[in-house]
Coordinates of C-alpha atoms in Angstrom, one line a residue:
X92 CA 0.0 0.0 0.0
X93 CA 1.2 3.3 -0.9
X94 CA 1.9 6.4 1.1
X95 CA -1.3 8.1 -0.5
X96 CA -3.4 5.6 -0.3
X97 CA -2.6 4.4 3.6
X98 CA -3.1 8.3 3.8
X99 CA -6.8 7.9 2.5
X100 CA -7.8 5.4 4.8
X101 CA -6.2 7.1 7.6
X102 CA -8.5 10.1 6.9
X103 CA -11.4 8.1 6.3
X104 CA -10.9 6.0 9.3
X105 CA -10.1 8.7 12.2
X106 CA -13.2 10.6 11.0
X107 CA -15.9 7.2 11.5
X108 CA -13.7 6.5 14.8
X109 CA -14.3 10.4 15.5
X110 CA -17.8 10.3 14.6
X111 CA -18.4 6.6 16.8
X112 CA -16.7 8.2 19.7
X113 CA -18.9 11.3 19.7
X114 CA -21.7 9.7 19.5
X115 CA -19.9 7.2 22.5
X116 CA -19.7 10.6 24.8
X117 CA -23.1 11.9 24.1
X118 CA -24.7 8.0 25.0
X119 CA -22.7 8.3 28.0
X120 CA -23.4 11.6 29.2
X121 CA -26.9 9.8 30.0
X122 CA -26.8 9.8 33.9
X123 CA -23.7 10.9 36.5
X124 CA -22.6 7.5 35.9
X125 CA -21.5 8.0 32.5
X126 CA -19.2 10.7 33.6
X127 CA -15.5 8.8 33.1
X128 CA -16.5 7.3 30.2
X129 CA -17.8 10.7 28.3
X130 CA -14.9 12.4 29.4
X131 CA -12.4 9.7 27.2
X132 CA -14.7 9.6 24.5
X133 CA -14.2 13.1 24.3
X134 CA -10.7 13.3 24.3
X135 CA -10.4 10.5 21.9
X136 CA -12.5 12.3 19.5
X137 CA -10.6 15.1 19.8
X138 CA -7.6 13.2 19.5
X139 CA -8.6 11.6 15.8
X140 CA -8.3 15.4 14.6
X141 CA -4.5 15.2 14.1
X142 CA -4.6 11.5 13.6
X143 CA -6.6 11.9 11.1
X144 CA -4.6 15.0 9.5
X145 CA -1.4 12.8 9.9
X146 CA 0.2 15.6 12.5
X147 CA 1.7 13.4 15.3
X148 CA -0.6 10.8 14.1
X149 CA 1.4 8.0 16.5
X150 CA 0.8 9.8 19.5
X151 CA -2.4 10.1 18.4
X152 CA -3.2 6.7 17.8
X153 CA -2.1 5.8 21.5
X154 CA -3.9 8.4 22.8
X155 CA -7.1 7.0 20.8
X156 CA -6.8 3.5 21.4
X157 CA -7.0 3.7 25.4
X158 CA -9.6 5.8 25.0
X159 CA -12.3 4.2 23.2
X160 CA -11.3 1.2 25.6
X161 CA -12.6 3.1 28.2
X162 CA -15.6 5.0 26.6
X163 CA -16.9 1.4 25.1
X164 CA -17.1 -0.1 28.7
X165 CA -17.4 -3.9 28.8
X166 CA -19.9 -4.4 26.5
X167 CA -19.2 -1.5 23.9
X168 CA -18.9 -1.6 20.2
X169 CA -15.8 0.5 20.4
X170 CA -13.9 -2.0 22.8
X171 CA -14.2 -4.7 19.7
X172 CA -10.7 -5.5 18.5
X173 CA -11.4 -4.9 15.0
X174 CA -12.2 -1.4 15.8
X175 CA -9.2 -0.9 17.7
X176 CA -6.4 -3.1 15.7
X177 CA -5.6 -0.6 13.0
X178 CA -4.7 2.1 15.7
X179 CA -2.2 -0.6 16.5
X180 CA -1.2 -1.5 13.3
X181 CA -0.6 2.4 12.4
X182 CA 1.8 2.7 15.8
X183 CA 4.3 -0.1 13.7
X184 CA 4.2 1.8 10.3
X185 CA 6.5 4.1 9.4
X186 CA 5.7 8.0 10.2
X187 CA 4.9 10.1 7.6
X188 CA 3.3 8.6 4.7
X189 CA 2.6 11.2 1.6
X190 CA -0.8 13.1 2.3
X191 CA -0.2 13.8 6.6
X192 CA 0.7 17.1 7.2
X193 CA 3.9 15.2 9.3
X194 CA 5.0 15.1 5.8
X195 CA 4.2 18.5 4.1
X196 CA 7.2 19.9 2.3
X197 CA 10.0 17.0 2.5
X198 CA 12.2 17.2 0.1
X199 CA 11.0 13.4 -1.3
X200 CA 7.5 13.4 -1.5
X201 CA 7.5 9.3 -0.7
X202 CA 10.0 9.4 2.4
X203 CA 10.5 5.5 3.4
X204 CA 6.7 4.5 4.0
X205 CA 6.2 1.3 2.9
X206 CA 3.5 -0.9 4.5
X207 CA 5.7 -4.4 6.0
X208 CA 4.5 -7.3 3.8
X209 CA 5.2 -9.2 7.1
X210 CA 2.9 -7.0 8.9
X211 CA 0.4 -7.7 5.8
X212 CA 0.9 -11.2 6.5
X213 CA 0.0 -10.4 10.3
X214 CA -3.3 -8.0 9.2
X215 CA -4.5 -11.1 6.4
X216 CA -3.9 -13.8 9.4
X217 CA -5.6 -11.7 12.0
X218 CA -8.8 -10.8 9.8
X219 CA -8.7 -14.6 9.0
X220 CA -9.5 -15.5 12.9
X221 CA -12.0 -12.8 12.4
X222 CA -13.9 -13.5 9.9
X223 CA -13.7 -16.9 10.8
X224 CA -15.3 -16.0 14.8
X225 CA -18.5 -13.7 12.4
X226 CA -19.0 -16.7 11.1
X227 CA -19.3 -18.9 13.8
X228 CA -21.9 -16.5 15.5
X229 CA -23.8 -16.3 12.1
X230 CA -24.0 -20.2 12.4
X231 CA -24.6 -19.9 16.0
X232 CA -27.6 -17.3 14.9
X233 CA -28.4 -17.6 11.6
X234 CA -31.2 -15.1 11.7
X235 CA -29.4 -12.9 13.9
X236 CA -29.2 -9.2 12.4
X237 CA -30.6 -10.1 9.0
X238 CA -33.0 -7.5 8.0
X239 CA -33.5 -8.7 4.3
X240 CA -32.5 -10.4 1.9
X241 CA -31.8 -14.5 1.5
X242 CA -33.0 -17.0 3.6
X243 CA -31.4 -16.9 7.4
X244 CA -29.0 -20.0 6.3
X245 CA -28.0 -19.1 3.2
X246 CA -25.5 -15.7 4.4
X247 CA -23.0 -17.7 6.8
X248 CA -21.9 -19.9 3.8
X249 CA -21.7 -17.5 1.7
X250 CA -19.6 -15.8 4.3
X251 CA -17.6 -18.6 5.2
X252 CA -17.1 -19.1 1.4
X253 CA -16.0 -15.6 1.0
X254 CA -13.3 -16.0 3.8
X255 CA -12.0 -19.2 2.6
X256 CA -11.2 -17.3 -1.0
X257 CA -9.6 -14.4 1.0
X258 CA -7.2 -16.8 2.9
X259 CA -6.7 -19.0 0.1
X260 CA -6.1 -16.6 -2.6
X261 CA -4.0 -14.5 -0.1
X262 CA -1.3 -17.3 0.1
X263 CA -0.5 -16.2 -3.7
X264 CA 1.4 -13.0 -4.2
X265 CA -0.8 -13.1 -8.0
X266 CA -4.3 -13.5 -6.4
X267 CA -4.1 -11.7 -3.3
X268 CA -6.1 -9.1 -5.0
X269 CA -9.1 -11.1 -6.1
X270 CA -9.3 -13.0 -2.6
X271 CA -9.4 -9.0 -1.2
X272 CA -11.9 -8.0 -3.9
X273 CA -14.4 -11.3 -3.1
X274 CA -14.1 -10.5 0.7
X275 CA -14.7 -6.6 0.4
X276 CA -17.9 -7.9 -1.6
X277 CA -19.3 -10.1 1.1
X278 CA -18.1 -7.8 3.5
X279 CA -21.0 -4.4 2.1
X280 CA -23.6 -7.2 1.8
X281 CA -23.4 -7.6 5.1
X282 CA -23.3 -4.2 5.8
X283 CA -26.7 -4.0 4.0
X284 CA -28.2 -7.1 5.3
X285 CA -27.1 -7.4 9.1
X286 CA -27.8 -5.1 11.5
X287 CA -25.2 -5.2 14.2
X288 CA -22.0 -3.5 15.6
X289 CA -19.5 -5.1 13.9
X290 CA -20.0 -3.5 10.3
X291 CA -18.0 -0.6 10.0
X292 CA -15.1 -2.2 11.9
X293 CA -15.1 -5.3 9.9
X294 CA -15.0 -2.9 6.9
X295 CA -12.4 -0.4 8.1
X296 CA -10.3 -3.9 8.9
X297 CA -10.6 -5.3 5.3
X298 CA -9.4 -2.0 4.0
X299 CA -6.2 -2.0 5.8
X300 CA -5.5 -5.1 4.0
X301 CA -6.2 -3.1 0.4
X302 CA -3.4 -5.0 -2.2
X303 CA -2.9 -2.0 -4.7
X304 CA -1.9 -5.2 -7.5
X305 CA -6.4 -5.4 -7.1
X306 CA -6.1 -3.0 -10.1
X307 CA -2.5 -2.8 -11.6
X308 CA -1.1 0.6 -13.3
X309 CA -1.5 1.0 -16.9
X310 CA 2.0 0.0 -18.2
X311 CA 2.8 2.2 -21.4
X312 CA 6.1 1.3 -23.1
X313 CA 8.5 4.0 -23.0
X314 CA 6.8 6.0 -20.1
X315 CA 4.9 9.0 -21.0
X316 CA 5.6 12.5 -20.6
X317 CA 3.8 15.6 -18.7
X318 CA 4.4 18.7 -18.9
X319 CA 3.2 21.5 -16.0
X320 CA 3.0 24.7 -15.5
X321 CA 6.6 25.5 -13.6
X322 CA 5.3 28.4 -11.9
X323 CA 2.3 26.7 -10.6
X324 CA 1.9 25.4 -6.8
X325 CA -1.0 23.2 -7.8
X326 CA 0.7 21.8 -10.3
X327 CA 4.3 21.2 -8.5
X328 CA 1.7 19.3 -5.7
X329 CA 0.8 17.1 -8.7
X330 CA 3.8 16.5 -9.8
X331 CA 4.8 15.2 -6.4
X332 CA 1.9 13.3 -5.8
X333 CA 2.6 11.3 -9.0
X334 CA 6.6 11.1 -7.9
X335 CA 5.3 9.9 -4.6
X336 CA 2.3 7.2 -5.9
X337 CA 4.4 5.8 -8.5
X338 CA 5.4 2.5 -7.4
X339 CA 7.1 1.2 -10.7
X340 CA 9.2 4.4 -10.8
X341 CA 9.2 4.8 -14.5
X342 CA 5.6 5.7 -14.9
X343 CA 6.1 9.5 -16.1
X344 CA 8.8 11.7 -17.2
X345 CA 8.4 15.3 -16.1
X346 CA 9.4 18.8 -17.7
X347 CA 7.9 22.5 -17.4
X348 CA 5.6 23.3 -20.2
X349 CA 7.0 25.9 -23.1
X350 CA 10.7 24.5 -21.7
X351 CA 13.4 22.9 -24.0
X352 CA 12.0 19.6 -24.0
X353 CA 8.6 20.4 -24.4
X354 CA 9.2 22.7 -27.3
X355 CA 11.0 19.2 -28.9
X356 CA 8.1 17.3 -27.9
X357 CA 5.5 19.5 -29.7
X358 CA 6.1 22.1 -33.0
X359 CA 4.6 25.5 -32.5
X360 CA 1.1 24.4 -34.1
X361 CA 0.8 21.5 -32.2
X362 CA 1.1 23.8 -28.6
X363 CA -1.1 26.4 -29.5
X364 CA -3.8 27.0 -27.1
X365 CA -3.0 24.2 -25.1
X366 CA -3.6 24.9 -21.4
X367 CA -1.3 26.0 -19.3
X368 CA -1.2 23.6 -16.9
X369 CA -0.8 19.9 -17.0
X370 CA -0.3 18.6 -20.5
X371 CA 0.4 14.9 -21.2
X372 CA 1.9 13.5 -24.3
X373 CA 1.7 9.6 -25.1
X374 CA 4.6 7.7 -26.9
X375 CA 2.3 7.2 -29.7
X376 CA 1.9 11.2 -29.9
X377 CA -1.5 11.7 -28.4
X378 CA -1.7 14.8 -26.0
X379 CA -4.2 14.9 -23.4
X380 CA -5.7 17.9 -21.7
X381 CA -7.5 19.0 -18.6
X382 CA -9.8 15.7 -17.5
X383 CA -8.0 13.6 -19.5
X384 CA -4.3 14.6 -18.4
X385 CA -5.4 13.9 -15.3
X386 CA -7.3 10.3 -15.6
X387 CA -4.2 9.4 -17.5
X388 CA -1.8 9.9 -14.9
X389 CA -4.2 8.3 -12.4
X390 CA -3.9 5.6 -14.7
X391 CA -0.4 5.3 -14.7
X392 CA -0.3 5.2 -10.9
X393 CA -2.6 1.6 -10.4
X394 CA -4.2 0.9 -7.5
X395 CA -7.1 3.4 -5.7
X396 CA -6.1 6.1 -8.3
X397 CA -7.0 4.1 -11.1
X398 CA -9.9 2.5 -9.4
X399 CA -11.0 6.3 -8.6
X400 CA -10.5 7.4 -12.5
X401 CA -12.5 4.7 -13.6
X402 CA -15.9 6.0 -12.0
X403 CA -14.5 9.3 -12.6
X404 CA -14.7 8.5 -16.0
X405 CA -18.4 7.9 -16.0
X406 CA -18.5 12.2 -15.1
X407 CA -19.4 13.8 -18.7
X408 CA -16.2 15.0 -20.4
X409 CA -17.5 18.4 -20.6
X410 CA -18.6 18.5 -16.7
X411 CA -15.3 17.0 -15.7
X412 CA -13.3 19.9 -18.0
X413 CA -15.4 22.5 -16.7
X414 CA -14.7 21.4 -12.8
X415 CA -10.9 21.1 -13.9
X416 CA -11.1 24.9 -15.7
X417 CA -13.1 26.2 -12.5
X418 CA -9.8 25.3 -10.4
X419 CA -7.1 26.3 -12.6
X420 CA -8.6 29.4 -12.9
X421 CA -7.5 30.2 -9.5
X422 CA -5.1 28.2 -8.9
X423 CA -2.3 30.9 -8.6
X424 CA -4.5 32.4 -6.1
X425 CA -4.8 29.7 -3.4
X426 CA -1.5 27.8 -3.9
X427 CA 1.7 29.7 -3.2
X428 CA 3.8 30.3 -6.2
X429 CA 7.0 28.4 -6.4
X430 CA 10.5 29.3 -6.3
X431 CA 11.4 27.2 -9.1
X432 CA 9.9 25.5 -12.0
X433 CA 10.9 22.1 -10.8
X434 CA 10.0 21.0 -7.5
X435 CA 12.5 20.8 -4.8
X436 CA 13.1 16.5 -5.0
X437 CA 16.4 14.4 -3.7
X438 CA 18.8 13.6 -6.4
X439 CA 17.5 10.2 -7.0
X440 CA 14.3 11.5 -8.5
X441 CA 15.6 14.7 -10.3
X442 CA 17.0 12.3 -13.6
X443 CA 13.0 12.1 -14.0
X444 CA 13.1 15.6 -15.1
X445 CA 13.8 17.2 -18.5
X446 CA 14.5 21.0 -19.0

């Protein structure tokens, strides 16, 4: 899992643990009794603020975890380990994936996040046992929760089937993704069909486990080239985020627009009113603009950003080119100008770059 990604579920994640322990401190404001656990809701949900923002986000996260043990009480959704595990699991990562604020204006955009394949072999194991104990009470219960849908004994095989292709299909580096994909699917049915306390955290634990090889980048020979806007902030951000999300590391090759290289790239008829922003040429000579600059280099990066360009696809081209006009035209007035025309990057990443 990239840094950007991990960074997405982060978000996502401390805002529904936010939300749950809000909700926690109100239920337990209910009587004088209440009073201890309220008060660590409380400051647990004001404690997934910066976790969620990725600004001492470890700190955070054992600040969090002690605290929903408390404001859950014995019996209490929040106490369940699935809702506390990826706190845990987020204390061994490395700090500072791209997209916290811990890592706002590094030189390299990626820093050394990288998610442990063996503590990917520790989450897959763990959400084995779990999986495995939901189904066992379904079987126990069969009825239990259901509020439509199939017949009461049909949905605990189907789960149990579900979970046997996500530990089975996990042992292979090659179908890891479809195992994840087949689980995530039985995992919203349930969400829709059973009504109980363990859907959001068996949801929020399958998505730690997200394989970006589920939807692999599109692999161009020879690379493909963007040009930006050098004296553009948004753009430089871009830039970054693609340097930073680009696992294969030969995705893109990057140059200022109406530079040297882009001047080569394209005669004098073939830039005319091209925008001045992100431009992207294919080997084969096709040049993509606004919307479609930017699907391609989501494209190129696999994983959630091509998943995400795919339904963003299904936007009408002239809606989605009219959203992306709206924000360049202002652009230079929310982002700060840079310094210079090519981002401030280590060494290792500045052979990317054509002048």
């Amino acid at each position: 899992m990239s840094g950007g990604t991990y960074s997405v579920f982060r978000v996502a994640y401390g805002v529904w643990l936010g939300v749950l322990l809000v909700g926690a401190a109100l239920d337990a404001q209910v009587g004088s009794e209440g009073s201890v656990a309220a008060s660590a809701a409380w400051f647990g949900a004001l404690a997934c603020l910066p976790f969620a923002a990725g600004l001492r986000d470890r700190v955070a996260a054992l600040l969090i975890a002690p605290a929903a043990v408390i404001a859950g009480g014995p019996e209490g959704l929040i106490l369940s380990f699935l809702t506390i595990a990826p706190l845990v699991v987020h204390v061994a990562l490395p700090r500072a994936p791209y997209g916290s604020l811990d890592a706002y204006g590094r030189p390299d955009p990626a820093g050394d996040f990288a998610f442990p394949e063996g503590l990917s072999f520790i989450v897959r194991a763990l959400l084995v046992g779990a999986y495995g104990a939901v189904a066992v009470r379904a079987f126990a219960d069969p009825a239990g929760g259901t509020v439509a849908g199939p017949p009461a004994g049909f949905f605990p095989w189907a789960f149990v089937g579900a979970a046997l292709a996500f530990f089975v299909l996990g042992i292979s580096r090659r179908y890891r993704g479809a195992g994840w994909a087949v689980m995530a699917v039985a995992l919203v049915v349930r969400l829709v069909l059973v009504d109980d306390a363990l859907g959001g955290p068996l949801l929020f634990a399958h998505l730690l486990a997200f394989d970006p090889a589920l939807i692999p980048p599109l692999r161009i020979e020879g690379g493909e080239r963007v040009f930006y806007d050098g004296n553009c902030g948004l753009c430089h951000r871009s830039v970054r985020f693609a340097l930073a999300e680009d696992r294969s590391g030969d995705a893109f090759r990057f140059a200022p627009l109406h530079g040297e290289a882009f001047e080569r790239e394209l005669d004098a008829d073939a830039a005319r009113g091209l925008p001045d922003s992100i431009v992207v040429v294919t080997p084969e000579g096709r040049v993509l603009v606004r919307s479609r600059a930017i699907f391609r280099m989501m494209d190129g990066l696999g994983g959630l950003w091509r998943g995400l360009a795919v339904l963003m696809r299904l936007i009408p081209r002239p809606i989605a080119d009219a959203a992306y006009d709206g924000v360049a035209a202002v652009r230079h007035r929310v982002f700060r100008r840079p310094v210079d025309v090519c981002p401030i990057i280590p060494k290792r990443l500045r052979s990317r770059f054509d002048t």
